[in-house]
Amino acid sequence: MKNENILKTEQPIKVSWEKIQTEMKAKFGKDIYDSWLRKISFEEEFNNYVLLSVTTRFIRDWITSRYLDQILSIVRSYKSEISRIELSVNEEKNYNEIEKKDYKKNDSSAINVSFIKDYVSNFNRIDPNKSFENFVTGTSNRLAFEASKKVSCKTSHYNPLYIYGGVGMGKTHLLNAIGLKLKEESKVMLISAEKFMYQFVKSIKSNEMVKFKDNFRNADVFLIDDIQFMNGKEAMQEEFFHTFNALLDKGSQIIISGDRPPNKLARIQERIKSRFSGGLVIDIQPPDYELRYKIIKSKTDELKNYYSNQVNISEEIQLFLSKEIKNSIRELVGALNRIVSFSRIYNKIPNISETKIVLKDLLNYNENKVTVELIQSLVCKHFKISKNEMLSSRRSRYLVRPRQTAIYLTKLLTSKSLPEIGRDFSNRDHTTVIHSIKTIETLKKDNTDLCSSIDTLKNQILYNNQNNEI
Ligand code: ADP
Ligand code: MG
């Protein structure tokens, strides 16, 4: 294993993709691999992230909630700069066709078709599902919403419009909604700063700089997302600055999003920052309870629609999610998607304790309170062994199984990494931890006694946790 790691070179992920797939198969087992992971396609690699795709929203949500972190660690073992994976739903075929037609209709210049196709499929991925209609407003995002609407009705003189806020607050959604609204009547260019840089470099290499310039400077509406990732070299910033000025000069509307206000952007030239501040700068704040609840309601309806009414999430769960998932709207929507995936896979509506398990990594209090000590002491009590015995190095059968169960439950109910768990069990190696988890997973398949022991323990742990009894 070690040697293999050393031999891994930092090649493009595309080159290593087959190997990564083989590793996923080894890590998750053939069943999981065949049911879920085989269907992942590699799309593209950007500066520090990889874009993968699957065929349906359901598969995406399932993979995201269960396997994405581990997939990321495999990918990172091939290329350490990669810091995240984006998983998109590739309904692309028909989608691209439509986009291509739109583009042609609007564009009479002589840019060659393959170049247009490249641009359209790489950049202008305007998502038809992120519109003004399904953007829910509250105190924290109303101003940004109103300003975006004004821009999209061309009744504003806010130019550029700069929207900033934390991760998952709805910035991309708003930019997308503006693009969607205007794409019929104007030449819209929606691109993330990362993709802009990537395309810039690619155009230089392939001698297509003129086309690059023409393309961006042709836009009537230029939407640039996640500007904080713009960290290009001088030449690129230069190009960006000129594009920006050329667009403003010809009266094109520019909309920018970022995770911080313009003056706090690092690595961006002062003159660009000052251009960003020249129009309207608006922030989106974290959602309050009222907005979170409204969003849950609206997304539940959307999902019901999508799955032809076969979604049934109780009011109790909806309130629970609105109350507990506070950090971002992305997490809130992600949590709801997970619950829906759960209910579709197990064909039942999860109760609160199941919800807590499914969402364990999003619920901070769970993370804080389910401790290894709690798990160990309840498992010891259940199997009638002492804690010293559990933590000893003895390998008697009556000790091994409880130990493996405790390790398995620690992985399931806390967010500890494998080496951390190893340390909590008398400095065992992380391979022992993996072995324990795998053993329990295999045994659970046809050992109903073990299954029910584990269920009982799980409930005890969560119950104790909830009531602070230990
Ligand atoms: P950001 O770009 O700020 O990180 P996104 O726009 O990607 O956030 O939003 C994350 C998720 O939350 C998306 O699925 C988006 O559709 C959804 N979302 C964000 N804000 C709202 C809102 N006000 N109403 C409905 N959905 C929202
Ligand atoms: Mg975004």
PDB file of N, CA and C and ligand atoms in Angstrom, residues 172 225-226 330, ligand 2:
ATOM      1  N   THR A 172     -24.847  31.748  -6.293  1.00  0.00           N
ATOM      2  CA  THR A 172     -24.872  31.137  -7.618  1.00  0.00           C
ATOM      3  C   THR A 172     -26.304  31.016  -8.130  1.00  0.00           C
ATOM      4  N   ASP A 225     -18.887  34.247 -11.342  1.00  0.00           N
ATOM      5  CA  ASP A 225     -19.212  33.662 -10.041  1.00  0.00           C
ATOM      6  C   ASP A 225     -17.933  33.340  -9.265  1.00  0.00           C
ATOM      7  N   ASP A 226     -18.003  33.474  -7.964  1.00  0.00           N
ATOM      8  CA  ASP A 226     -16.885  33.101  -7.081  1.00  0.00           C
ATOM      9  C   ASP A 226     -15.582  33.799  -7.437  1.00  0.00           C
ATOM     10  N   ARG A 330     -27.325  25.682   1.448  1.00  0.00           N
ATOM     11  CA  ARG A 330     -26.883  24.466   0.753  1.00  0.00           C
ATOM     12  C   ARG A 330     -26.977  23.253   1.676  1.00  0.00           C
TER      13      ARG A 330
HETATM   14 MG    MG B   2     -21.708  29.405  -5.570  1.00  0.00          MG
END
